[in-house]
Amino acid sequence: MTEINPVLLKELRQRFRTDKTPWLLSLYLLVIGFFVLGFMYLNWRQLPGIFQPNSSHVLFVMLCITQLVLLGFVVPGLTASVISGERERQTLNVLLTTRLTTRQIIWSKLVSSCAFVVLLILATLPLYSIVFMSGGIAPGQVLGVFGFYLVTVFLFGSIGVTCSSFFKKTSVSTVTAYGLAFAFSAGTGFLAAFLYETSRANHVNWNPAAWTGFTAGVVEFLQHINPVFVLMEIMGEKGILTGVNFGLPGWGIYSIVCLAAGILLLRWSARLLRAK
Amino acid sequence: MIRFDGVSKAFGATRALDGFSLAAGRGLVYGLIGPNGAGKTTAMSILATLLLPDAGTATVDGLNVVDRAAEVRGRIGYMPDFFGVYDGLRAGEYLEFFAAAHQIPVQRRPGLVKTLLELVNLPDKAGVYVDSLSRGMKQRLALARCLVHDPDVLILDEPASGLDPRARAEMKEIIRQLKRLDKTVLISSHILPELAEICDRVAIMEAGKLVVSGPVAEITAVSQGARRLCIEVLDRATELAGFLSTRPGVSEAHADGTAAGFFFSGDRKEQAALLQAVIEGGWSVVECGEVRRNLEEVFMAVTGEGGENIDGN
């Protein structure tokens, strides 16, 4: 029988023994529940009990965006200390003299942090059920959103772990991880919108469907790697229209980019831990 | 078992090790002594596969620490000068975690943990959270952690640092026990009298270089040059010191209570003649003997001004 990675087991044991874990879980549910249930109350208080698929769809979008924002706060915060924290506690050198490879250490640290984030996501399932029961959402969309979250958590987690391996201090690592996650989430979207608007302003007869070329390709690519645009696409919303087609759906490109970037970052992190 | 051959390591412009060479055989307790910045921790970190040497080679049991680091890790137990423990883990779980990290089979772990905790005098602490243990207990637990995979070589960087006298005595006893188990122990400490008690050999380092190495007794003898003698008399010690200072081969003669101390560069025959002259001079000699210099004095002598730093970690 294959034994569970010792670092992973230790991390899970430590994480679920602290008082912080149930508090964080409760706070997470409280924040997301407050937004969603509050929105439901405001939206449906006029016409209680009436089936409103459009309203339900808006609620679903809101729930998904709120979840994404919260994940953007939680994942870098959880992962940005996994290695630098070991360094600060002076436990890293001892760990590095065991038979565990640096790659095993890095992956198990990421998996244990992600396991907790997956628990947070799963804990919000009852909220999704409420929205889902109101109609206006396809089961495939819900599954797509959950797949999207997993891919996003992997990338955000990899960014956090890499910052943690690169920087000696957890404070610097955390700030950098948040900065990079924000640049990835918001920066790509702003840049896509900026390029689109400047291109449109330079054309007299603007026809977005016929807009091709380098800038159009960049805008198309940027919105395919932007979590908000991809999430909207999964939920059936339209993004910025261009004449460029990469031959893959937006979420496909997003998944490939996130997984490839995450794997490269983790390989680099493992290299950073090796003897110098 | 352990070998450094011309190992050098620099951190920027600072040369932490400069052509350092040392060899320690199986079952030896080898002490590393040196002022702060002498390169002890760097040498130990290279042996523990945590740092790469810039030049030279370091081997454990014939295995190069660079090329065959994974195998070396299976043969060494490393205890750094500063180390932390994991919060939220019990002592037994802490050792089990490291046993798993060293790929010890699951079925062997409970028995191993029990044996190790007994070895370090913590048999009843298996269920106690590690962060609630005293510093001395944590040090002993860390030593048990080093032994979890039964390594042949133990690298202990300041293992007694910050411990109270009782905990230091316990640590010393454990190291003696490890020697009986035929482990090779490379140990650094700033408490030199303790090193002298437990080490078979010592190496004095300064500025990344080996100054002198060998058995403790040999090092203290070789480094002395002139021997320090002391003659205890019933009375007239001050007068005796004056008399001694006129004799050939005697220097720095001084009275200390009922005794006269001095350095003597002659051989044993000349020493006998000197004693005869003292007796013939009318002094009632109670005792005459050589005062052995301790390791700390030797260290101060061979490292010069650098030795003044030997007061901390």
Coordinates of C-alpha atoms in Angstrom, one line a residue:
Chain A
M1 CA 0.0 0.0 0.0
T2 CA 1.3 3.5 -0.9
E3 CA 1.9 5.6 2.1
I4 CA 0.6 9.2 2.2
N5 CA 3.4 11.7 1.8
P6 CA 4.7 12.5 5.4
V7 CA 4.8 16.2 4.9
L8 CA 1.3 16.2 3.6
L9 CA 0.1 14.2 6.5
K10 CA 1.9 16.4 9.0
E11 CA 0.6 19.6 7.4
L12 CA -3.0 18.3 7.4
R13 CA -2.7 17.2 11.0
Q14 CA -1.3 20.5 12.1
R15 CA -3.8 22.5 10.1
F16 CA -6.9 20.8 11.3
R17 CA -5.7 20.8 14.9
T18 CA -5.5 24.5 15.3
D19 CA -8.4 26.7 16.4
K20 CA -7.7 29.0 13.4
T21 CA -9.1 26.5 10.9
P22 CA -12.7 26.3 12.1
W23 CA -12.7 30.1 12.6
L24 CA -11.4 30.7 9.1
L25 CA -14.0 28.3 7.7
S26 CA -16.8 30.0 9.6
L27 CA -15.6 33.5 8.6
Y28 CA -15.4 32.5 4.9
L29 CA -19.0 31.1 5.0
L30 CA -20.2 34.1 6.8
V31 CA -18.8 36.5 4.3
I32 CA -19.9 34.7 1.2
G33 CA -23.3 33.8 2.8
F34 CA -23.9 37.4 3.8
F35 CA -23.4 38.6 0.2
V36 CA -25.5 35.9 -1.4
L37 CA -28.3 35.7 1.1
G38 CA -28.4 39.5 1.4
F39 CA -28.6 39.9 -2.3
M40 CA -31.4 37.2 -2.4
Y41 CA -33.3 39.1 0.2
L42 CA -33.0 42.5 -1.5
N43 CA -33.8 41.0 -4.9
W44 CA -36.8 38.8 -4.0
R45 CA -38.4 40.6 -1.1
Q46 CA -40.8 42.3 -3.6
L47 CA -42.0 39.0 -5.2
P48 CA -41.5 36.2 -2.7
G49 CA -41.8 32.7 -3.9
I50 CA -42.0 33.6 -7.6
F51 CA -39.8 31.8 -10.0
Q52 CA -37.3 34.2 -11.5
P53 CA -34.7 32.5 -13.6
N54 CA -33.0 35.8 -14.7
S55 CA -32.6 36.9 -11.1
S56 CA -31.3 33.5 -10.2
H57 CA -28.7 33.7 -12.9
V58 CA -27.5 37.1 -11.6
L59 CA -27.3 35.6 -8.1
F60 CA -25.2 32.7 -9.5
V61 CA -22.8 35.1 -11.2
M62 CA -22.6 37.1 -8.0
L63 CA -21.9 34.0 -5.9
C64 CA -19.2 32.8 -8.3
I65 CA -17.5 36.3 -8.4
T66 CA -17.6 36.6 -4.6
Q67 CA -16.1 33.1 -4.3
L68 CA -13.3 34.0 -6.7
V69 CA -12.5 37.2 -4.9
L70 CA -12.4 35.4 -1.6
L71 CA -10.1 32.7 -3.1
G72 CA -7.9 35.5 -4.3
F73 CA -7.5 36.6 -0.7
V74 CA -7.3 33.2 0.9
V75 CA -5.0 31.1 -1.4
P76 CA -1.9 33.4 -1.6
G77 CA -2.3 34.1 2.2
L78 CA -2.2 30.3 2.9
T79 CA 0.6 29.4 0.6
A80 CA 2.9 32.3 0.9
S81 CA 4.2 31.1 4.2
V82 CA 4.7 27.4 3.6
I83 CA 8.4 27.5 3.0
S84 CA 9.4 30.9 4.4
G85 CA 7.5 29.9 7.6
E86 CA 9.6 26.7 7.8
R87 CA 12.7 28.9 7.3
E88 CA 11.6 31.3 10.0
R89 CA 10.8 28.5 12.5
Q90 CA 14.2 27.1 11.7
T91 CA 12.8 23.7 10.7
L92 CA 13.6 23.8 7.0
N93 CA 17.2 22.7 7.2
V94 CA 16.3 19.7 9.2
L95 CA 13.6 18.8 6.7
L96 CA 16.1 19.1 3.8
T97 CA 18.4 16.6 5.4
T98 CA 15.8 13.9 5.3
R99 CA 15.2 11.5 2.3
L100 CA 12.4 13.7 1.0
T101 CA 13.3 15.5 -2.2
T102 CA 12.7 19.2 -2.6
R103 CA 10.1 18.4 -5.2
Q104 CA 8.2 16.2 -2.7
I105 CA 8.4 18.9 -0.1
I106 CA 7.1 21.6 -2.4
W107 CA 4.2 19.5 -3.9
S108 CA 3.0 18.3 -0.5
K109 CA 3.0 21.8 0.9
L110 CA 0.9 23.0 -2.0
V111 CA -1.5 20.0 -1.9
S112 CA -2.1 20.4 1.9
S113 CA -2.9 24.1 1.5
C114 CA -5.1 23.4 -1.6
A115 CA -6.9 20.6 0.3
F116 CA -8.0 23.2 2.9
V117 CA -9.1 25.6 0.1
V118 CA -11.1 22.8 -1.5
L119 CA -12.8 22.2 1.8
L120 CA -13.7 25.9 1.8
I121 CA -15.2 25.6 -1.7
L122 CA -17.1 22.4 -0.8
A123 CA -18.4 24.1 2.3
T124 CA -20.2 26.7 0.1
L125 CA -22.1 23.9 -1.8
P126 CA -25.3 24.5 0.2
L127 CA -25.3 28.1 -1.1
Y128 CA -24.9 26.9 -4.6
S129 CA -27.7 24.5 -4.0
I130 CA -30.0 27.3 -3.0
V131 CA -29.2 29.2 -6.2
F132 CA -29.3 26.1 -8.3
M133 CA -32.8 25.2 -7.1
S134 CA -34.1 28.6 -8.2
G135 CA -33.4 27.7 -11.8
G136 CA -31.6 29.5 -14.6
I137 CA -28.4 27.6 -14.3
A138 CA -27.3 24.5 -16.1
P139 CA -25.6 21.7 -14.1
G140 CA -22.7 21.9 -16.5
Q141 CA -22.1 25.5 -15.6
V142 CA -21.9 24.6 -11.9
L143 CA -19.4 21.8 -12.7
G144 CA -17.4 24.2 -15.0
V145 CA -17.2 26.8 -12.3
F146 CA -15.9 24.2 -9.8
G147 CA -13.3 23.0 -12.3
F148 CA -12.3 26.7 -12.9
Y149 CA -11.9 27.2 -9.2
L150 CA -9.6 24.1 -8.9
V151 CA -7.4 25.4 -11.8
T152 CA -7.3 28.9 -10.3
V153 CA -6.5 27.7 -6.8
F154 CA -3.6 25.6 -8.3
L155 CA -2.1 28.7 -10.0
F156 CA -2.6 31.1 -7.0
G157 CA -1.2 28.4 -4.8
S158 CA 1.9 27.9 -7.0
I159 CA 2.5 31.6 -7.0
G160 CA 2.3 31.6 -3.2
V161 CA 4.6 28.6 -2.8
T162 CA 7.1 30.1 -5.2
C163 CA 7.2 33.5 -3.4
S164 CA 7.6 31.6 -0.2
S165 CA 10.6 29.7 -1.6
F166 CA 12.2 32.8 -3.1
F167 CA 11.8 35.2 -0.3
K168 CA 13.3 34.6 3.2
K169 CA 10.6 36.6 5.0
T170 CA 6.9 35.6 5.1
S171 CA 5.8 39.2 5.1
V172 CA 7.6 40.0 1.8
S173 CA 6.5 36.7 0.3
T174 CA 2.8 37.3 1.2
V175 CA 2.8 40.9 -0.2
T176 CA 4.5 39.7 -3.4
A177 CA 2.1 36.8 -3.8
Y178 CA -0.9 39.1 -3.4
G179 CA 0.6 41.5 -5.8
L180 CA 1.2 38.8 -8.5
A181 CA -2.3 37.3 -8.0
F182 CA -3.9 40.7 -8.3
A183 CA -1.8 41.5 -11.4
F184 CA -2.9 38.2 -12.9
S185 CA -6.6 38.7 -12.0
A186 CA -7.1 42.4 -12.6
G187 CA -4.1 43.5 -14.6
T188 CA -4.8 41.2 -17.6
G189 CA -8.4 42.4 -17.6
F190 CA -7.5 46.1 -17.4
L191 CA -4.9 45.6 -20.1
A192 CA -7.3 43.8 -22.4
A193 CA -9.9 46.5 -21.9
F194 CA -7.4 49.3 -22.4
L195 CA -6.0 47.8 -25.7
Y196 CA -9.6 47.3 -26.9
E197 CA -10.6 50.8 -26.2
T198 CA -7.5 52.4 -27.7
S199 CA -8.0 50.3 -30.9
R200 CA -11.6 51.1 -31.1
A201 CA -10.9 54.8 -30.8
N202 CA -8.5 54.7 -33.8
H203 CA -11.1 53.2 -36.1
V204 CA -14.0 55.1 -37.7
N205 CA -16.1 52.2 -38.7
W206 CA -15.5 49.8 -35.9
N207 CA -16.5 46.2 -36.5
P208 CA -15.3 44.1 -33.6
A209 CA -16.1 40.8 -35.4
A210 CA -13.6 41.8 -38.2
W211 CA -11.0 43.0 -35.8
T212 CA -7.9 40.8 -36.3
G213 CA -4.1 41.3 -36.1
F214 CA -1.6 41.4 -33.3
T215 CA -3.4 43.7 -30.9
A216 CA -6.7 41.7 -31.4
G217 CA -4.8 38.5 -30.7
V218 CA -3.3 40.0 -27.5
V219 CA -6.7 41.2 -26.3
E220 CA -8.2 37.8 -27.1
F221 CA -5.4 36.0 -25.3
L222 CA -5.5 38.3 -22.3
Q223 CA -9.2 37.8 -21.7
H224 CA -8.7 34.0 -22.0
I225 CA -6.1 34.1 -19.2
N226 CA -8.1 36.5 -17.1
P227 CA -10.0 34.7 -14.3
V228 CA -13.0 37.1 -14.4
F229 CA -13.5 36.9 -18.1
V230 CA -13.2 33.1 -18.1
L231 CA -15.6 32.8 -15.3
M232 CA -18.1 35.0 -17.1
E233 CA -17.6 32.9 -20.2
I234 CA -18.4 29.7 -18.3
M235 CA -21.5 31.3 -17.0
G236 CA -22.6 32.2 -20.6
E237 CA -21.7 35.8 -20.5
K238 CA -19.9 37.5 -23.5
G239 CA -16.5 39.1 -23.1
I240 CA -14.7 41.5 -25.5
L241 CA -15.5 40.6 -29.0
T242 CA -12.6 40.2 -31.5
G243 CA -12.2 38.5 -34.9
V244 CA -9.5 36.2 -33.5
N245 CA -10.1 32.5 -32.8
F246 CA -7.5 30.3 -31.1
G247 CA -9.5 27.2 -31.8
L248 CA -10.0 26.5 -28.1
P249 CA -12.6 27.7 -25.7
G250 CA -11.5 30.4 -23.3
W251 CA -11.6 28.0 -20.3
G252 CA -9.4 25.6 -22.3
I253 CA -6.7 28.2 -22.9
Y254 CA -7.0 29.3 -19.3
S255 CA -6.6 25.8 -17.9
I256 CA -3.6 25.1 -20.1
V257 CA -1.9 28.4 -19.2
C258 CA -2.6 28.0 -15.4
L259 CA -1.5 24.4 -15.2
A260 CA 1.7 25.1 -17.3
A261 CA 2.6 28.2 -15.4
G262 CA 1.9 26.5 -12.0
I263 CA 4.0 23.5 -12.9
L264 CA 6.9 25.7 -14.0
L265 CA 6.7 27.8 -10.9
L266 CA 6.7 24.7 -8.7
R267 CA 9.7 23.2 -10.5
W268 CA 11.5 26.5 -9.9
S269 CA 10.5 26.5 -6.3
A270 CA 12.0 23.0 -5.8
R271 CA 15.2 24.2 -7.5
L272 CA 15.4 27.2 -5.1
L273 CA 15.4 24.8 -2.1
R274 CA 18.4 22.8 -3.3
A275 CA 21.8 23.3 -1.8
K276 CA 23.8 26.2 -3.2
Chain B
M1 CA 34.0 8.0 7.8
I2 CA 34.0 11.8 7.5
R3 CA 36.5 13.6 5.3
F4 CA 37.1 17.1 4.2
D5 CA 39.7 17.6 1.5
G6 CA 40.7 21.2 0.9
V7 CA 37.1 22.5 1.1
S8 CA 36.5 26.1 0.5
K9 CA 33.3 28.1 0.6
A10 CA 32.7 31.8 0.2
F11 CA 29.6 33.9 0.8
G12 CA 30.2 37.0 -1.3
A13 CA 33.6 38.5 -0.3
T14 CA 33.7 36.5 2.9
R15 CA 35.6 33.2 2.9
A16 CA 33.9 31.0 5.4
L17 CA 36.1 28.0 4.7
D18 CA 39.5 28.2 3.1
G19 CA 41.1 24.9 2.1
F20 CA 39.7 23.1 5.2
S21 CA 40.8 19.5 5.6
L22 CA 39.8 17.0 8.3
A23 CA 39.3 13.3 8.7
A24 CA 37.4 11.4 11.4
G25 CA 37.1 7.6 11.6
R26 CA 34.3 5.4 12.8
G27 CA 33.3 5.6 16.5
L28 CA 35.1 8.8 17.2
V29 CA 33.7 11.9 18.8
Y30 CA 35.4 14.8 17.0
G31 CA 35.1 18.3 18.5
L32 CA 35.2 21.4 16.3
I33 CA 36.4 24.5 18.1
G34 CA 36.7 28.1 16.9
P35 CA 35.6 31.6 17.4
N36 CA 32.5 33.0 15.8
G37 CA 32.9 33.1 12.1
A38 CA 35.6 30.4 12.1
G39 CA 33.6 28.3 9.7
K40 CA 32.4 25.5 12.0
T41 CA 28.7 25.8 11.0
T42 CA 29.6 26.1 7.3
A43 CA 31.7 22.9 7.4
M44 CA 28.9 21.1 9.2
S45 CA 26.3 22.4 6.7
I46 CA 28.4 21.2 3.8
L47 CA 28.6 17.8 5.4
A48 CA 24.9 17.8 5.9
T49 CA 24.4 18.5 2.2
L50 CA 22.8 21.9 2.8
L51 CA 25.6 23.9 1.2
L52 CA 27.8 23.1 -1.8
P53 CA 31.5 23.6 -1.5
D54 CA 33.1 26.0 -3.9
A55 CA 36.3 23.9 -4.0
G56 CA 37.5 20.6 -2.5
T57 CA 35.5 17.6 -1.6
A58 CA 33.7 16.4 1.5
T59 CA 32.7 12.8 1.9
V60 CA 30.7 10.7 4.4
D61 CA 31.6 7.0 4.3
G62 CA 33.3 7.6 1.0
L63 CA 30.2 9.2 -0.6
N64 CA 30.7 12.6 -2.0
V65 CA 28.2 15.0 -0.4
V66 CA 27.6 16.8 -3.7
D67 CA 27.2 13.9 -6.2
R68 CA 25.5 11.5 -3.8
A69 CA 23.6 13.8 -1.5
A70 CA 20.6 11.5 -1.2
E71 CA 22.7 8.6 0.0
V72 CA 24.7 10.8 2.3
R73 CA 21.4 12.0 4.0
G74 CA 20.6 8.4 4.8
R75 CA 23.9 8.1 6.7
I76 CA 23.9 11.4 8.7
G77 CA 21.9 12.8 11.5
Y78 CA 22.0 16.6 11.6
M79 CA 21.2 18.9 14.5
P80 CA 21.7 22.6 13.6
D81 CA 22.8 25.2 16.1
F82 CA 19.3 26.8 16.0
F83 CA 16.3 24.7 15.3
G84 CA 12.6 24.9 15.8
V85 CA 9.9 22.3 16.3
Y86 CA 6.5 22.0 14.8
D87 CA 3.5 23.4 16.7
G88 CA 0.5 21.1 17.0
L89 CA 2.5 17.8 16.9
R90 CA 3.1 15.5 19.8
A91 CA 6.6 14.2 20.5
G92 CA 5.8 10.7 19.3
E93 CA 4.2 12.1 16.1
Y94 CA 7.2 14.4 15.6
L95 CA 9.6 11.4 15.6
E96 CA 7.1 9.3 13.4
F97 CA 7.1 12.1 10.9
F98 CA 10.8 12.1 10.6
A99 CA 10.9 8.3 10.5
A100 CA 8.4 8.5 7.5
A101 CA 10.6 11.2 5.9
H102 CA 13.5 8.7 6.1
Q103 CA 11.4 6.0 4.7
I104 CA 11.4 3.8 7.8
P105 CA 8.7 1.1 7.3
V106 CA 5.4 1.9 9.1
Q107 CA 5.3 -1.2 11.2
R108 CA 8.8 -0.4 12.7
R109 CA 7.9 3.1 13.7
P110 CA 6.0 2.7 17.0
G111 CA 8.8 0.5 18.5
L112 CA 11.5 2.9 17.2
V113 CA 9.8 5.9 18.7
K114 CA 9.6 4.2 22.0
T115 CA 13.3 3.2 22.0
L116 CA 14.5 6.6 21.0
L117 CA 12.4 8.4 23.6
E118 CA 13.9 6.1 26.2
L119 CA 17.4 6.7 24.9
V120 CA 17.0 10.5 25.4
N121 CA 15.3 10.1 28.7
L122 CA 11.8 11.2 27.5
P123 CA 9.9 7.9 27.8
D124 CA 6.8 9.5 29.1
K125 CA 6.6 12.4 26.7
A126 CA 5.3 10.7 23.6
G127 CA 1.9 12.2 23.9
V128 CA 3.0 15.7 24.9
Y129 CA 2.9 18.5 22.4
V130 CA 6.4 19.3 21.3
D131 CA 6.1 23.1 21.6
S132 CA 5.2 22.7 25.3
L133 CA 8.5 20.9 26.1
S134 CA 11.4 22.7 27.9
R135 CA 14.4 23.7 25.9
G136 CA 16.5 20.9 27.2
M137 CA 13.8 18.4 26.4
K138 CA 13.5 19.8 22.9
Q139 CA 17.2 19.5 22.4
R140 CA 17.1 15.8 23.5
L141 CA 14.1 15.2 21.2
A142 CA 16.0 16.8 18.4
L143 CA 18.8 14.4 19.1
A144 CA 16.4 11.5 19.0
R145 CA 15.1 12.8 15.7
C146 CA 18.7 12.7 14.4
L147 CA 18.8 9.0 15.3
V148 CA 15.5 8.0 13.8
H149 CA 17.1 6.3 10.7
D150 CA 20.1 4.9 12.7
P151 CA 22.8 7.0 10.9
D152 CA 26.4 6.2 11.3
V153 CA 27.4 9.9 11.5
L154 CA 26.0 12.6 13.7
I155 CA 26.6 16.2 13.0
L156 CA 25.8 18.2 16.2
D157 CA 26.2 22.0 15.9
E158 CA 26.3 23.5 19.4
P159 CA 24.0 20.8 20.9
A160 CA 24.4 22.1 24.5
S161 CA 23.8 25.7 23.6
G162 CA 21.4 27.4 26.0
L163 CA 21.0 24.4 28.3
D164 CA 21.2 24.5 32.1
P165 CA 24.0 22.5 33.8
R166 CA 21.7 19.5 34.4
A167 CA 20.5 19.4 30.8
R168 CA 24.1 19.7 29.6
A169 CA 25.2 16.8 31.8
E170 CA 22.3 14.7 30.3
M171 CA 23.3 15.7 26.8
K172 CA 26.9 14.7 27.5
E173 CA 25.8 11.4 28.8
I174 CA 23.7 10.7 25.7
I175 CA 26.7 11.6 23.4
R176 CA 28.9 9.1 25.4
Q177 CA 26.2 6.5 24.8
L178 CA 26.2 7.3 21.1
K179 CA 30.0 6.7 21.1
R180 CA 29.4 3.3 22.7
L181 CA 27.0 2.6 19.8
D182 CA 29.9 3.2 17.5
K183 CA 28.6 6.4 16.0
T184 CA 30.9 9.0 14.6
V185 CA 30.0 12.3 16.1
L186 CA 31.2 15.7 14.8
I187 CA 30.3 18.2 17.4
S188 CA 30.9 21.9 17.9
S189 CA 30.5 23.7 21.1
H190 CA 31.7 26.9 22.8
I191 CA 31.8 25.1 26.2
L192 CA 35.3 23.8 25.8
P193 CA 35.8 21.9 29.1
E194 CA 32.8 19.8 28.1
L195 CA 34.2 19.1 24.7
A196 CA 37.5 18.1 26.3
E197 CA 35.5 15.6 28.4
I198 CA 33.6 13.9 25.7
C199 CA 35.8 14.3 22.5
D200 CA 38.4 11.8 21.4
R201 CA 39.9 14.4 19.1
V202 CA 39.5 18.1 18.6
A203 CA 40.1 20.5 15.7
I204 CA 40.7 24.1 16.3
M205 CA 39.5 26.4 13.4
E206 CA 40.1 30.0 12.7
A207 CA 39.1 32.1 9.7
G208 CA 38.0 29.1 7.8
K209 CA 41.2 27.2 8.3
L210 CA 42.2 24.3 10.5
V211 CA 44.8 25.5 13.0
V212 CA 45.5 22.3 14.8
S213 CA 43.9 18.9 15.3
G214 CA 44.5 15.7 17.2
P215 CA 43.7 14.0 20.5
V216 CA 42.8 16.5 23.3
A217 CA 45.8 15.5 25.5
E218 CA 48.2 15.7 22.6
I219 CA 47.0 19.2 21.5
T220 CA 47.3 20.6 25.0
A221 CA 50.8 19.2 25.3
V222 CA 52.1 20.2 21.9
S223 CA 50.7 23.7 22.1
Q224 CA 52.4 24.4 25.5
G225 CA 56.0 24.7 24.5
A226 CA 57.3 25.4 28.0
R227 CA 55.5 23.3 30.7
R228 CA 53.9 25.0 33.6
L229 CA 55.1 23.6 36.9
C230 CA 54.1 24.3 40.5
I231 CA 56.0 23.6 43.7
E232 CA 54.1 23.7 46.9
V233 CA 56.2 24.4 50.1
L234 CA 55.4 24.7 53.8
D235 CA 56.6 28.3 53.9
R236 CA 58.8 31.0 52.2
A237 CA 56.9 30.7 48.8
T238 CA 57.8 34.2 47.8
E239 CA 61.5 33.6 48.5
L240 CA 61.2 30.4 46.4
A241 CA 59.8 32.3 43.5
G242 CA 62.8 34.6 43.6
F243 CA 65.2 31.7 43.7
L244 CA 63.5 29.9 40.8
S245 CA 63.6 33.0 38.6
T246 CA 67.5 32.8 38.8
R247 CA 67.6 29.2 37.6
P248 CA 68.1 28.3 33.9
G249 CA 65.0 27.4 31.8
V250 CA 62.6 29.0 34.3
S251 CA 60.4 31.9 33.4
E252 CA 57.5 33.8 34.8
A253 CA 58.0 32.5 38.3
H254 CA 55.6 33.8 40.9
A255 CA 54.3 33.0 44.4
D256 CA 50.7 32.0 44.9
G257 CA 49.9 31.3 48.5
T258 CA 52.1 28.5 49.7
A259 CA 53.2 27.6 46.2
A260 CA 55.4 28.9 43.4
G261 CA 54.3 28.6 39.8
F262 CA 56.6 29.0 36.8
F263 CA 57.2 27.9 33.2
F264 CA 60.0 25.4 32.7
S265 CA 61.5 24.7 29.3
G266 CA 64.0 21.9 30.4
D267 CA 63.6 18.2 30.1
R268 CA 62.7 15.7 32.9
K269 CA 66.3 15.3 34.0
E270 CA 66.7 19.1 34.4
Q271 CA 63.4 19.2 36.2
A272 CA 64.8 16.6 38.7
A273 CA 67.9 18.7 39.2
L274 CA 65.9 21.9 39.8
L275 CA 63.8 20.1 42.4
Q276 CA 67.0 18.8 44.1
A277 CA 68.3 22.4 44.2
V278 CA 65.1 23.6 45.8
I279 CA 65.3 20.9 48.5
E280 CA 69.0 21.7 49.1
G281 CA 68.1 25.4 49.4
G282 CA 66.2 24.5 52.6
W283 CA 62.6 24.6 51.4
S284 CA 60.3 21.9 52.7
V285 CA 58.6 20.7 49.5
V286 CA 55.1 19.3 49.9
E287 CA 54.3 18.7 46.3
C288 CA 55.7 19.3 42.8
G289 CA 53.8 18.8 39.6
E290 CA 52.9 19.9 36.2
V291 CA 49.9 22.1 35.7
R292 CA 48.1 20.9 32.5
R293 CA 46.6 23.7 30.5
N294 CA 42.9 23.2 29.7
L295 CA 41.4 23.3 26.2
E296 CA 40.2 26.8 26.7
E297 CA 43.7 28.1 27.4
V298 CA 45.1 26.1 24.4
F299 CA 42.3 27.6 22.3
M300 CA 43.1 31.1 23.4
A301 CA 46.8 30.5 22.7
V302 CA 46.5 29.1 19.2
T303 CA 43.8 31.4 18.0
G304 CA 45.4 34.6 19.4
E305 CA 43.1 37.6 19.6
G306 CA 40.3 35.7 17.8
G307 CA 40.0 33.5 20.9
E308 CA 38.5 36.4 22.8
N309 CA 35.3 35.9 21.0
I310 CA 34.7 32.5 22.5
D311 CA 31.8 33.5 24.7
G312 CA 28.7 32.9 22.8
N313 CA 27.2 31.0 20.0

